[in-house]
PDB file of C-alpha atoms in Angstrom:
ATOM      1  CA  MET A 267     -18.408 -22.995   0.320  1.00 54.00           C
ATOM      2  CA  ASP A 268     -17.402 -22.572  -3.338  1.00 63.00           C
ATOM      3  CA  THR A 269     -13.713 -23.427  -3.941  1.00 71.00           C
ATOM      4  CA  SER A 270     -13.087 -20.140  -5.796  1.00 82.00           C
ATOM      5  CA  LEU A 271     -14.493 -18.287  -2.792  1.00 85.00           C
ATOM      6  CA  GLU A 272     -12.292 -20.346  -0.481  1.00 89.00           C
ATOM      7  CA  ARG A 273      -9.252 -19.350  -2.582  1.00 90.00           C
ATOM      8  CA  ILE A 274     -10.227 -15.677  -2.355  1.00 91.00           C
ATOM      9  CA  ILE A 275     -10.623 -15.900   1.420  1.00 93.00           C
ATOM     10  CA  ASP A 276      -7.327 -17.755   1.769  1.00 93.00           C
ATOM     11  CA  GLY A 277      -5.605 -15.121  -0.397  1.00 93.00           C
ATOM     12  CA  LEU A 278      -7.042 -12.354   1.766  1.00 95.00           C
ATOM     13  CA  LYS A 279      -5.731 -14.025   4.927  1.00 96.00           C
ATOM     14  CA  LYS A 280      -2.241 -14.207   3.409  1.00 95.00           C
ATOM     15  CA  ALA A 281      -2.484 -10.614   2.197  1.00 94.00           C
ATOM     16  CA  ILE A 282      -3.475  -9.412   5.679  1.00 96.00           C
ATOM     17  CA  GLN A 283      -0.492 -11.258   7.153  1.00 96.00           C
ATOM     18  CA  ALA A 284       1.890  -9.801   4.546  1.00 94.00           C
ATOM     19  CA  GLU A 285       0.599  -6.269   5.155  1.00 94.00           C
ATOM     20  CA  GLY A 286       1.036  -6.824   8.903  1.00 96.00           C
ATOM     21  CA  ASP A 287       4.627  -7.892   8.327  1.00 95.00           C
ATOM     22  CA  GLY A 288       5.201  -4.783   6.202  1.00 95.00           C
ATOM     23  CA  HIS A 289       3.626  -2.537   8.825  1.00 96.00           C
ATOM     24  CA  ASN A 290       5.770  -3.992  11.609  1.00 97.00           C
ATOM     25  CA  PHE A 291       8.920  -3.764   9.508  1.00 96.00           C
ATOM     26  CA  TYR A 292       8.389  -0.114   8.599  1.00 95.00           C
ATOM     27  CA  VAL A 293       7.641   0.790  12.237  1.00 97.00           C
ATOM     28  CA  MET A 294      10.863  -0.961  13.258  1.00 96.00           C
ATOM     29  CA  ALA A 295      12.802   0.825  10.489  1.00 95.00           C
ATOM     30  CA  ALA A 296      11.351   4.189  11.598  1.00 96.00           C
ATOM     31  CA  GLN A 297      12.351   3.538  15.207  1.00 96.00           C
ATOM     32  CA  SER A 298      15.861   2.497  14.198  1.00 94.00           C
ATOM     33  CA  THR A 299      16.928   5.162  11.712  1.00 94.00           C
ATOM     34  CA  LYS A 300      18.734   8.295  12.814  1.00 91.00           C
ATOM     35  CA  ASP A 301      17.554  10.183   9.733  1.00 92.00           C
ATOM     36  CA  PRO A 302      14.515  12.427  10.485  1.00 93.00           C
ATOM     37  CA  LYS A 303      13.123  12.213   6.962  1.00 92.00           C
ATOM     38  CA  GLY A 304      13.660   8.438   6.944  1.00 92.00           C
ATOM     39  CA  LYS A 305      11.743   8.171  10.206  1.00 94.00           C
ATOM     40  CA  GLU A 306       8.865  10.209   8.774  1.00 92.00           C
ATOM     41  CA  VAL A 307       8.735   8.282   5.476  1.00 91.00           C
ATOM     42  CA  PHE A 308       8.955   4.858   7.124  1.00 92.00           C
ATOM     43  CA  LEU A 309       6.118   5.826   9.493  1.00 95.00           C
ATOM     44  CA  ARG A 310       4.048   6.959   6.507  1.00 92.00           C
ATOM     45  CA  MET A 311       4.734   3.647   4.758  1.00 91.00           C
ATOM     46  CA  ALA A 312       3.778   1.772   7.946  1.00 95.00           C
ATOM     47  CA  GLU A 313       0.525   3.737   8.062  1.00 94.00           C
ATOM     48  CA  GLU A 314      -0.217   2.825   4.452  1.00 91.00           C
ATOM     49  CA  GLU A 315       0.335  -0.857   5.227  1.00 92.00           C
ATOM     50  CA  LYS A 316      -2.050  -0.477   8.184  1.00 95.00           C
ATOM     51  CA  GLU A 317      -4.665   1.059   5.861  1.00 93.00           C
ATOM     52  CA  HIS A 318      -4.256  -1.966   3.599  1.00 92.00           C
ATOM     53  CA  ILE A 319      -4.881  -4.274   6.560  1.00 96.00           C
ATOM     54  CA  ILE A 320      -8.083  -2.428   7.467  1.00 95.00           C
ATOM     55  CA  TYR A 321      -9.252  -2.540   3.847  1.00 93.00           C
ATOM     56  CA  LEU A 322      -8.395  -6.230   3.412  1.00 94.00           C
ATOM     57  CA  ARG A 323     -10.013  -7.207   6.723  1.00 96.00           C
ATOM     58  CA  HIS A 324     -13.182  -5.409   5.670  1.00 96.00           C
ATOM     59  CA  GLN A 325     -13.202  -7.217   2.322  1.00 94.00           C
ATOM     60  CA  TYR A 326     -12.458 -10.531   4.044  1.00 95.00           C
ATOM     61  CA  LYS A 327     -15.417 -10.078   6.400  1.00 96.00           C
ATOM     62  CA  THR A 328     -17.743  -8.920   3.615  1.00 95.00           C
ATOM     63  CA  ILE A 329     -16.789 -11.720   1.217  1.00 93.00           C
ATOM     64  CA  LYS A 330     -17.146 -14.312   3.958  1.00 92.00           C
ATOM     65  CA  GLU A 331     -20.622 -13.019   4.816  1.00 93.00           C
ATOM     66  CA  THR A 332     -21.974 -12.179   1.347  1.00 93.00           C
ATOM     67  CA  GLY A 333     -19.763 -13.979  -1.161  1.00 89.00           C
ATOM     68  CA  LYS A 334     -18.736 -10.663  -2.793  1.00 90.00           C
ATOM     69  CA  PRO A 335     -16.477  -7.737  -1.991  1.00 91.00           C
ATOM     70  CA  ASP A 336     -17.784  -4.391  -0.821  1.00 89.00           C
ATOM     71  CA  LYS A 337     -17.588  -2.074  -3.859  1.00 87.00           C
ATOM     72  CA  SER A 338     -18.291   1.017  -1.749  1.00 89.00           C
ATOM     73  CA  VAL A 339     -14.937   0.827   0.079  1.00 85.00           C
ATOM     74  CA  GLU A 340     -11.814   1.952  -1.745  1.00 81.00           C
ATOM     75  CA  LEU A 341      -8.134   2.197  -1.000  1.00 77.00           C
ATOM     76  CA  ALA A 342      -6.894   5.713  -0.313  1.00 73.00           C
ATOM     77  CA  SER A 343      -4.306   7.260  -2.629  1.00 70.00           C
ATOM     78  CA  PRO A 344      -0.715   6.320  -1.834  1.00 68.00           C
ATOM     79  CA  ALA A 345       1.785   8.890  -0.611  1.00 67.00           C
ATOM     80  CA  GLN A 346       4.051  10.297  -3.282  1.00 70.00           C
ATOM     81  CA  LEU A 347       7.551   9.029  -2.597  1.00 73.00           C
ATOM     82  CA  SER A 348       9.472  10.928  -5.222  1.00 67.00           C
ATOM     83  CA  GLY A 349      12.310  13.360  -5.519  1.00 68.00           C
ATOM     84  CA  THR A 350      16.029  12.893  -5.695  1.00 69.00           C
ATOM     85  CA  SER A 351      16.092  11.258  -2.264  1.00 71.00           C
ATOM     86  CA  PRO A 352      12.661   9.693  -1.676  1.00 74.00           C
ATOM     87  CA  ILE A 353      13.309   8.001   1.688  1.00 83.00           C
ATOM     88  CA  PHE A 354      16.200   9.696   3.469  1.00 86.00           C
ATOM     89  CA  SER A 355      17.447  13.270   3.720  1.00 85.00           C
ATOM     90  CA  ASP A 356      20.619  14.189   1.864  1.00 83.00           C
ATOM     91  CA  LYS A 357      22.349  14.382   5.260  1.00 84.00           C
ATOM     92  CA  ILE A 358      22.558  10.594   5.386  1.00 84.00           C
ATOM     93  CA  LYS A 359      25.492  10.783   2.980  1.00 80.00           C
ATOM     94  CA  SER A 360      27.567  12.549   5.642  1.00 80.00           C
ATOM     95  CA  ARG A 361      27.338   9.449   7.849  1.00 75.00           C
ATOM     96  CA  ILE A 362      27.059   6.823   5.120  1.00 78.00           C
ATOM     97  CA  ASN A 363      29.819   4.708   6.688  1.00 74.00           C
ATOM     98  CA  ASP A 364      27.524   4.225   9.728  1.00 79.00           C
ATOM     99  CA  ALA A 365      24.269   3.785   7.773  1.00 78.00           C
ATOM    100  CA  HIS A 366      24.284  -0.021   7.927  1.00 83.00           C
ATOM    101  CA  LEU A 367      20.803  -0.247   9.387  1.00 88.00           C
ATOM    102  CA  GLU A 368      19.335   2.137   6.822  1.00 89.00           C
ATOM    103  CA  MET A 369      20.940   0.258   3.929  1.00 88.00           C
ATOM    104  CA  SER A 370      19.653  -3.034   5.332  1.00 91.00           C
ATOM    105  CA  ALA A 371      16.190  -1.514   5.747  1.00 93.00           C
ATOM    106  CA  LEU A 372      16.216  -0.541   2.070  1.00 93.00           C
ATOM    107  CA  SER A 373      17.228  -4.065   1.003  1.00 93.00           C
ATOM    108  CA  ILE A 374      14.662  -5.773   3.219  1.00 95.00           C
ATOM    109  CA  GLY A 375      11.936  -3.314   2.240  1.00 94.00           C
ATOM    110  CA  ILE A 376      12.668  -3.908  -1.447  1.00 95.00           C
ATOM    111  CA  GLN A 377      12.308  -7.662  -0.959  1.00 96.00           C
ATOM    112  CA  LEU A 378       9.082  -7.310   1.044  1.00 95.00           C
ATOM    113  CA  GLU A 379       7.578  -5.110  -1.660  1.00 94.00           C
ATOM    114  CA  LEU A 380       8.665  -7.496  -4.436  1.00 96.00           C
ATOM    115  CA  ASN A 381       7.062 -10.393  -2.570  1.00 96.00           C
ATOM    116  CA  SER A 382       3.841  -8.409  -2.147  1.00 95.00           C
ATOM    117  CA  ILE A 383       3.775  -7.373  -5.796  1.00 96.00           C
ATOM    118  CA  SER A 384       4.262 -10.954  -6.935  1.00 97.00           C
ATOM    119  CA  PHE A 385       1.602 -12.281  -4.567  1.00 95.00           C
ATOM    120  CA  TYR A 386      -0.961  -9.614  -5.496  1.00 94.00           C
ATOM    121  CA  LYS A 387      -0.362 -10.165  -9.221  1.00 97.00           C
ATOM    122  CA  GLN A 388      -0.947 -13.877  -8.730  1.00 95.00           C
ATOM    123  CA  GLN A 389      -4.123 -13.238  -6.730  1.00 93.00           C
ATOM    124  CA  ALA A 390      -5.414 -10.817  -9.381  1.00 94.00           C
ATOM    125  CA  THR A 391      -4.788 -13.398 -12.100  1.00 93.00           C
ATOM    126  CA  GLU A 392      -6.511 -16.200 -10.179  1.00 91.00           C
ATOM    127  CA  ALA A 393      -9.451 -14.145  -8.908  1.00 88.00           C
ATOM    128  CA  THR A 394     -12.802 -15.009 -10.442  1.00 85.00           C
ATOM    129  CA  LEU A 395     -14.613 -11.865  -9.291  1.00 87.00           C
ATOM    130  CA  PRO A 396     -13.812  -8.651 -11.234  1.00 90.00           C
ATOM    131  CA  GLU A 397     -13.952  -6.556  -8.040  1.00 89.00           C
ATOM    132  CA  VAL A 398     -11.341  -8.798  -6.400  1.00 89.00           C
ATOM    133  CA  LYS A 399      -9.100  -8.528  -9.474  1.00 91.00           C
ATOM    134  CA  LYS A 400      -9.478  -4.744  -9.267  1.00 90.00           C
ATOM    135  CA  PHE A 401      -8.439  -4.352  -5.641  1.00 86.00           C
ATOM    136  CA  TYR A 402      -5.481  -6.704  -6.042  1.00 91.00           C
ATOM    137  CA  ARG A 403      -4.327  -4.675  -9.069  1.00 93.00           C
ATOM    138  CA  GLU A 404      -4.623  -1.497  -6.990  1.00 89.00           C
ATOM    139  CA  LEU A 405      -2.463  -3.115  -4.314  1.00 89.00           C
ATOM    140  CA  VAL A 406       0.089  -4.053  -6.997  1.00 93.00           C
ATOM    141  CA  ASP A 407       0.254  -0.398  -8.070  1.00 90.00           C
ATOM    142  CA  TRP A 408       0.575   0.810  -4.484  1.00 86.00           C
ATOM    143  CA  GLU A 409       3.324  -1.643  -3.546  1.00 90.00           C
ATOM    144  CA  THR A 410       5.110  -0.921  -6.834  1.00 92.00           C
ATOM    145  CA  GLY A 411       5.348   2.727  -5.754  1.00 88.00           C
ATOM    146  CA  HIS A 412       6.961   1.675  -2.464  1.00 88.00           C
ATOM    147  CA  TYR A 413       9.312  -0.664  -4.323  1.00 93.00           C
ATOM    148  CA  HIS A 414      10.493   2.009  -6.780  1.00 90.00           C
ATOM    149  CA  ALA A 415      11.070   4.574  -4.000  1.00 88.00           C
ATOM    150  CA  LEU A 416      13.133   2.115  -1.952  1.00 90.00           C
ATOM    151  CA  LEU A 417      15.095   0.962  -4.994  1.00 92.00           C
ATOM    152  CA  ARG A 418      15.767   4.539  -6.133  1.00 89.00           C
ATOM    153  CA  GLN A 419      17.040   5.455  -2.658  1.00 88.00           C
ATOM    154  CA  GLN A 420      19.252   2.373  -2.557  1.00 90.00           C
ATOM    155  CA  GLU A 421      20.742   3.236  -5.955  1.00 90.00           C
ATOM    156  CA  ILE A 422      21.448   6.816  -4.823  1.00 84.00           C
ATOM    157  CA  LEU A 423      23.383   5.636  -1.757  1.00 86.00           C
ATOM    158  CA  LYS A 424      24.917   2.373  -2.969  1.00 83.00           C
ATOM    159  CA  GLU A 425      28.229   3.638  -4.419  1.00 78.00           C
ATOM    160  CA  ASP A 426      28.957   5.927  -1.458  1.00 78.00           C
ATOM    161  CA  TYR A 427      28.061   3.136   0.972  1.00 77.00           C
ATOM    162  CA  TRP A 428      30.221   0.573  -0.814  1.00 78.00           C
ATOM    163  CA  ASN A 429      33.174   2.956  -0.923  1.00 75.00           C
ATOM    164  CA  ALA A 430      32.821   3.866   2.767  1.00 70.00           C
ATOM    165  CA  ALA A 431      32.503   0.200   3.752  1.00 64.00           C
ATOM    166  CA  GLY A 432      35.553  -0.807   1.714  1.00 69.00           C
ATOM    167  CA  PHE A 433      33.576  -2.904  -0.794  1.00 70.00           C
ATOM    168  CA  SER A 434      35.161  -1.091  -3.707  1.00 59.00           C
ATOM    169  CA  PRO A 435      38.343  -2.646  -5.093  1.00 56.00           C
ATOM    170  CA  PHE A 436      39.806   0.790  -5.912  1.00 53.00           C
TER     171      PHE A 436
END
């Protein structure tokens, strides 16, 4: 097997594993949060990671069998995670001093998304097939949307959380 093809297949294996980790994390975060909107959004994010796994597994199988990706299969559009509070409802602020799990979920989710973005950018740069570059770039865009939503939510809650937890010196 061609070494560039071996690298693509190896990258797909790692991507499938990373998406699986993301899926499991978001399911766990959904099960753990007390915020109804947070539960809904985390489950949606978990579903998106699952869609990525299905897509990547299909490409893995196709590339292994034919040496090229399947151009007829595309990633679905990502959910829009926008608004003033993209992950949690505004009610979370009323119990911010007990929102340790939710704040940890935001931090861990941010790191997972950053890792995915970095990995997918690297894979897109190293890919020799234009179709492979394209789907890795699409994954970068998708994971960047998750990253920005998590980061925005963390920024919205950070000061209140720090004050409630006694992290503020004033």
